Amino acid sequence: MAAQGVAVLLSWLSCCGSAVWRYSSNSPNYRIFSTRSTIKLEYEGTLFSEWSVPGTCSIKNKRSPKTELRCSSPGVQTIRPIVTGPDLEEERYLSVDVSHTCFLWYYNVINFTHNLTQVVIVWIYDPENADPNELLQNANEPSLNSIILSKQFATLGQKPTIYTILKRKVYFPHGQMKNGAWQISIPVNSDVLKEIRGNQVAFQDCFIADILFLLAAPFLTMPEIPGFLSISSPQGSQLIADWAACIPSSVVVVADMETFQTNNSFHTWTRIRVPPNILTDDERHSVSDVTLTEDGIFFLINGILYIKKLSAFTRLGGDVNLPNGRIIGITSRKWCWVKYLLKDKGRRSSMAVWTENEVYLGYTFLEFVKIITTEKLKGLLNLSSAATLTIHNAEYTGHPLELALLLNYCITCNTMKKIYLVIYNEDTKQWVYQDFALDVTIDTFLIPHFMYSAMPELILQDKHRIYYCYHNFKDAGVVQTPTELGNLSRLSHNSIIHDVFIDYYGNIMVKMENNVMFYFKINIKDALKLHLWTNSTIKSLISLNSSGQIYLIYVFEDGTVHPQEYPLKLEAQSVTFNTKEKCPFMAFHNNIFGVFYFLDKGQNLTVWAQIVYLENIGLHIIVESYGPNILEKKDHVQYETASGYCTKTMTITFSQNINYEAVDDYFKLQHENTGLLLVRVRPSEYAKTCPIAPKLFQIAVGCDASKFIAVKGFNKKECLHYDFFYIIEKSYLRNRPSKHLRVQYNWEKYGCPLRVDFREKFRPVIQLYNENGYVEDVEVNFIVWEIHGRDDYSFNNTMKKSGCLNEAQTWKSMTELNKHLPLEEAWGPELL
């Protein structure tokens, strides 16, 4: 955002509504907020007199509504604006650190589409002495100060490295530093979450903070085509939004005057327009929901689904197996799972569409499949045929393969109804009724929000309250507040709930229509009101930026969009300061660095977690799993006490001990013992002040589809490929044909031929590979056959010499027995 854009944003934010005050720093996402930081204070309102700050902080001009503050001593600093009149402005308790982390990595990306490569240009900058373009994240090259700083660090041995979080790959700079920056080449792939790390090198006792960021394939936003018309929600509506689950910086926002799209958290954005003569004026301003997928942007308008692609806007109906009307809801996935296991080789949907009586799943290339009707659900749930059952709402859960339905159930349907919940698994195709029932008035509408958890956990919102369902529906109730018994509307000038946002760290924010916000965490049953950050007249949303941090999206009446970083950690620390609430544990460590683990036959997985807490509190570590019962779990706990602190370390081993030898149906047994489990490791107690979230990961039990075997010594690059044919004489072929067989060698499939001495015995060494490269040599027995049917080879050992007590299966006996099968299927594990 340019300086002019910042001025416009501040002008809009302060134009009207109640007085608010906020703060900011030069460090992106408030990553550095220390005694070295310049804290910018800003008051919006007409009654300002001066700032009240502690004596350990120096203020540039305490009588200016916009000024700068520095605190020389670490700790909690009480800041408050003093105003004229009888009312008092709220004070904040800002936690100022003392830290040796002073500098940050800056990165800029250049995309090369011809070879699917991204070059990341990296340098070091000091946020307190940076160029304005660096502070606004607009710089294409380092400033003079950053060039000097980067070169100074380079002479001390500093060098950035990019790590991918999912596949744990490492990329190093190529060549020497150029113009004060390093260049790192990265192939475009689905491993979008990356981290820039440096060596432990200090300059003037200051280090560089590592930085997490999203780096995805370059996506194009929809172009603004001249003559196209705006599309929006009804006048006076609140903002509607959707984002790509694995690329949350890619967002679509529908306002009551325009629709906006961004691929970089609204650092830049475009307007979504539609061709004329497709929708009436009323229809163009009647968007009730929006969903973003790989296929495009879906709009729900008056019960009909439309899709917007680069230049086309199309109505969807019977041509894609959807109803031509009556659609009441659409949704897409909220949690990112790049890897998962589909043991039945099915597909995973990208969106769900529903009417009052039908549910459809949407796949890529605009394919939709009806999966259930309420009539079938009545039978599955053993409900009375005389009762009324309709679909209330739908949402994807935290599980990568599950969808939840909220169902309306009533008999007379005059004043009250029950809300039931069922979950559908896309792999097993099974519907499971959950232990959940909620009595509500007939006009109540609930919106579910599933947590990032192993077992199904969710919160639901109506207009005034938040309901929680924790620990697989065993613990449920209304989220409470210090007053008003959990009625958030009474604590926010009778406004109603607009938006609920949950992040991967367990933070939960509830935003009212007038921008009052409340805060709590996963598995917590009470919420606190956050300090007012935005005046009541601005329309806003909560989202995640490209660094995985929370920010606010503002849409103004002039049809412009502005993002603003939000310091949730600092604001949460401030509102919990006077509550004296403390995290029950001092530290929670583990060695679970991945989110996806594959267990094949004979393998096991061992992880550990450690919790440190004060004596006499009595905490422990809980391991929760959700999925088929196909793994054995063994744990071992070590306990230590020293200097008033207790340390518990739990080692957990997951394994499977299935004997596949001499079974009647090998593949059936294998199928029964494969599947996907979600596992969460967490402390037994938690609080809003705990900085660390529970650890969640998947264990896929079965065959990794990315694995493959290859014969050692063969490669595809160290020889010249040409048209190579060879002849197999007819007398050497099994079926004794009338002609010799001419065979073309397949270079692409087999690679370069392996050169061996014909006088030496040849035994192929089979090696196992996966997407990351070589894994291990395969030590088990294996079968080799000649694919063209020649039979002029012999063996250098007999069954007797090999120690066989009885005649074993042979290639000859198995091919004779299974003449109806292809050669590659004549002898395998299912025939043993």
mmCIF file of C-alpha atoms in Angstrom, residues 123-240:
data_model
loop_
_atom_site.group_PDB
_atom_site.id
_atom_site.type_symbol
_atom_site.label_atom_id
_atom_site.label_comp_id
_atom_site.label_asym_id
_atom_site.label_seq_id
_atom_site.Cartn_x
_atom_site.Cartn_y
_atom_site.Cartn_z
ATOM 1 C CA TRP A 123 18.025 -9.528 1.702
ATOM 2 C CA ILE A 124 18.206 -8.286 5.299
ATOM 3 C CA TYR A 125 16.618 -5.074 6.496
ATOM 4 C CA ASP A 126 16.221 -3.168 9.736
ATOM 5 C CA PRO A 127 12.552 -2.153 10.176
ATOM 6 C CA GLU A 128 13.640 0.854 12.245
ATOM 7 C CA ASN A 129 15.904 2.152 9.464
ATOM 8 C CA ALA A 130 14.205 0.852 6.338
ATOM 9 C CA ASP A 131 13.122 2.474 3.122
ATOM 10 C CA PRO A 132 9.360 3.311 2.967
ATOM 11 C CA ASN A 133 8.919 0.820 0.109
ATOM 12 C CA GLU A 134 10.426 -1.918 2.263
ATOM 13 C CA LEU A 135 8.037 -1.088 5.107
ATOM 14 C CA LEU A 136 5.095 -1.196 2.696
ATOM 15 C CA GLN A 137 6.370 -4.464 1.136
ATOM 16 C CA ASN A 138 6.639 -2.761 -2.262
ATOM 17 C CA ALA A 139 10.420 -2.905 -2.729
ATOM 18 C CA ASN A 140 11.892 -4.699 -5.736
ATOM 19 C CA GLU A 141 15.487 -4.244 -4.588
ATOM 20 C CA PRO A 142 17.218 -3.508 -1.278
ATOM 21 C CA SER A 143 17.686 0.070 -0.093
ATOM 22 C CA LEU A 144 21.173 1.446 0.540
ATOM 23 C CA ASN A 145 20.887 0.733 4.287
ATOM 24 C CA SER A 146 19.757 -2.835 3.558
ATOM 25 C CA ILE A 147 22.607 -3.410 1.077
ATOM 26 C CA ILE A 148 25.147 -2.342 3.687
ATOM 27 C CA LEU A 149 23.476 -4.448 6.402
ATOM 28 C CA SER A 150 23.203 -7.557 4.186
ATOM 29 C CA LYS A 151 26.841 -7.307 3.087
ATOM 30 C CA GLN A 152 27.963 -6.875 6.696
ATOM 31 C CA PHE A 153 26.095 -10.026 7.692
ATOM 32 C CA ALA A 154 27.454 -11.889 4.660
ATOM 33 C CA THR A 155 31.036 -11.170 5.748
ATOM 34 C CA LEU A 156 30.152 -12.727 9.116
ATOM 35 C CA GLY A 157 28.955 -15.935 7.433
ATOM 36 C CA GLN A 158 25.256 -15.241 7.110
ATOM 37 C CA LYS A 159 23.346 -16.871 4.255
ATOM 38 C CA PRO A 160 19.587 -17.453 3.909
ATOM 39 C CA THR A 161 18.092 -20.889 3.306
ATOM 40 C CA ILE A 162 14.519 -21.698 2.317
ATOM 41 C CA TYR A 163 12.864 -24.704 3.955
ATOM 42 C CA THR A 164 9.544 -26.208 2.863
ATOM 43 C CA ILE A 165 7.355 -27.167 5.794
ATOM 44 C CA LEU A 166 5.455 -30.136 4.364
ATOM 45 C CA LYS A 167 8.075 -32.036 2.368
ATOM 46 C CA ARG A 168 10.997 -30.616 4.387
ATOM 47 C CA LYS A 169 13.111 -29.772 1.355
ATOM 48 C CA VAL A 170 15.948 -27.273 1.524
ATOM 49 C CA TYR A 171 16.995 -24.685 -1.074
ATOM 50 C CA PHE A 172 20.237 -22.710 -0.942
ATOM 51 C CA PRO A 173 21.328 -19.505 -2.680
ATOM 52 C CA HIS A 174 23.038 -19.991 -6.027
ATOM 53 C CA GLY A 175 26.174 -17.995 -6.663
ATOM 54 C CA GLN A 176 27.459 -15.079 -4.673
ATOM 55 C CA MET A 177 25.470 -12.184 -3.296
ATOM 56 C CA LYS A 178 24.529 -9.722 -6.036
ATOM 57 C CA ASN A 179 23.635 -6.080 -5.367
ATOM 58 C CA GLY A 180 23.225 -6.772 -1.671
ATOM 59 C CA ALA A 181 20.827 -9.709 -2.096
ATOM 60 C CA TRP A 182 20.844 -13.481 -2.477
ATOM 61 C CA GLN A 183 18.933 -15.420 -5.140
ATOM 62 C CA ILE A 184 17.320 -18.805 -4.472
ATOM 63 C CA SER A 185 15.620 -20.846 -7.204
ATOM 64 C CA ILE A 186 12.619 -22.987 -6.230
ATOM 65 C CA PRO A 187 10.474 -25.234 -8.463
ATOM 66 C CA VAL A 188 6.766 -24.477 -8.451
ATOM 67 C CA ASN A 189 4.962 -27.153 -6.406
ATOM 68 C CA SER A 190 2.138 -27.718 -3.950
ATOM 69 C CA ASP A 191 4.394 -27.313 -0.900
ATOM 70 C CA VAL A 192 3.391 -23.668 -0.528
ATOM 71 C CA LEU A 193 4.302 -23.047 3.122
ATOM 72 C CA LYS A 194 7.963 -22.104 3.357
ATOM 73 C CA GLU A 195 10.365 -20.557 5.820
ATOM 74 C CA ILE A 196 13.445 -18.405 5.383
ATOM 75 C CA ARG A 197 16.073 -19.263 7.972
ATOM 76 C CA GLY A 198 19.536 -17.943 8.520
ATOM 77 C CA ASN A 199 22.651 -18.983 10.374
ATOM 78 C CA GLN A 200 23.052 -18.049 14.022
ATOM 79 C CA VAL A 201 25.068 -14.948 13.222
ATOM 80 C CA ALA A 202 24.805 -11.688 15.189
ATOM 81 C CA PHE A 203 25.729 -8.146 14.202
ATOM 82 C CA GLN A 204 25.940 -5.615 17.049
ATOM 83 C CA ASP A 205 24.320 -8.256 19.305
ATOM 84 C CA CYS A 206 21.312 -8.473 16.996
ATOM 85 C CA PHE A 207 19.951 -11.495 15.128
ATOM 86 C CA ILE A 208 17.571 -11.954 12.172
ATOM 87 C CA ALA A 209 14.090 -13.365 12.716
ATOM 88 C CA ASP A 210 13.097 -16.400 10.656
ATOM 89 C CA ILE A 211 10.021 -15.795 8.535
ATOM 90 C CA LEU A 212 7.154 -18.090 7.467
ATOM 91 C CA PHE A 213 5.491 -17.265 4.168
ATOM 92 C CA LEU A 214 3.249 -18.704 1.463
ATOM 93 C CA LEU A 215 4.762 -19.165 -1.971
ATOM 94 C CA ALA A 216 2.356 -20.704 -4.451
ATOM 95 C CA ALA A 217 2.203 -20.943 -8.212
ATOM 96 C CA PRO A 218 1.379 -17.541 -9.718
ATOM 97 C CA PHE A 219 -2.379 -17.200 -10.016
ATOM 98 C CA LEU A 220 -4.084 -14.688 -12.232
ATOM 99 C CA THR A 221 -6.869 -12.533 -10.895
ATOM 100 C CA MET A 222 -9.959 -12.008 -13.019
ATOM 101 C CA PRO A 223 -9.367 -9.141 -15.466
ATOM 102 C CA GLU A 224 -11.624 -6.093 -15.351
ATOM 103 C CA ILE A 225 -13.201 -6.093 -18.813
ATOM 104 C CA PRO A 226 -14.617 -2.779 -20.128
ATOM 105 C CA GLY A 227 -18.373 -2.827 -20.407
ATOM 106 C CA PHE A 228 -18.863 -5.535 -17.800
ATOM 107 C CA LEU A 229 -21.100 -4.733 -14.821
ATOM 108 C CA SER A 230 -20.664 -4.976 -11.068
ATOM 109 C CA ILE A 231 -22.000 -7.897 -9.042
ATOM 110 C CA SER A 232 -22.742 -7.517 -5.330
ATOM 111 C CA SER A 233 -24.786 -8.515 -2.309
ATOM 112 C CA PRO A 234 -28.031 -6.644 -1.446
ATOM 113 C CA GLN A 235 -27.726 -3.040 -0.294
ATOM 114 C CA GLY A 236 -26.778 -2.793 3.375
ATOM 115 C CA SER A 237 -25.454 -6.369 3.581
ATOM 116 C CA GLN A 238 -22.365 -7.328 5.523
ATOM 117 C CA LEU A 239 -19.281 -8.576 3.688
ATOM 118 C CA ILE A 240 -19.229 -12.159 2.361
#
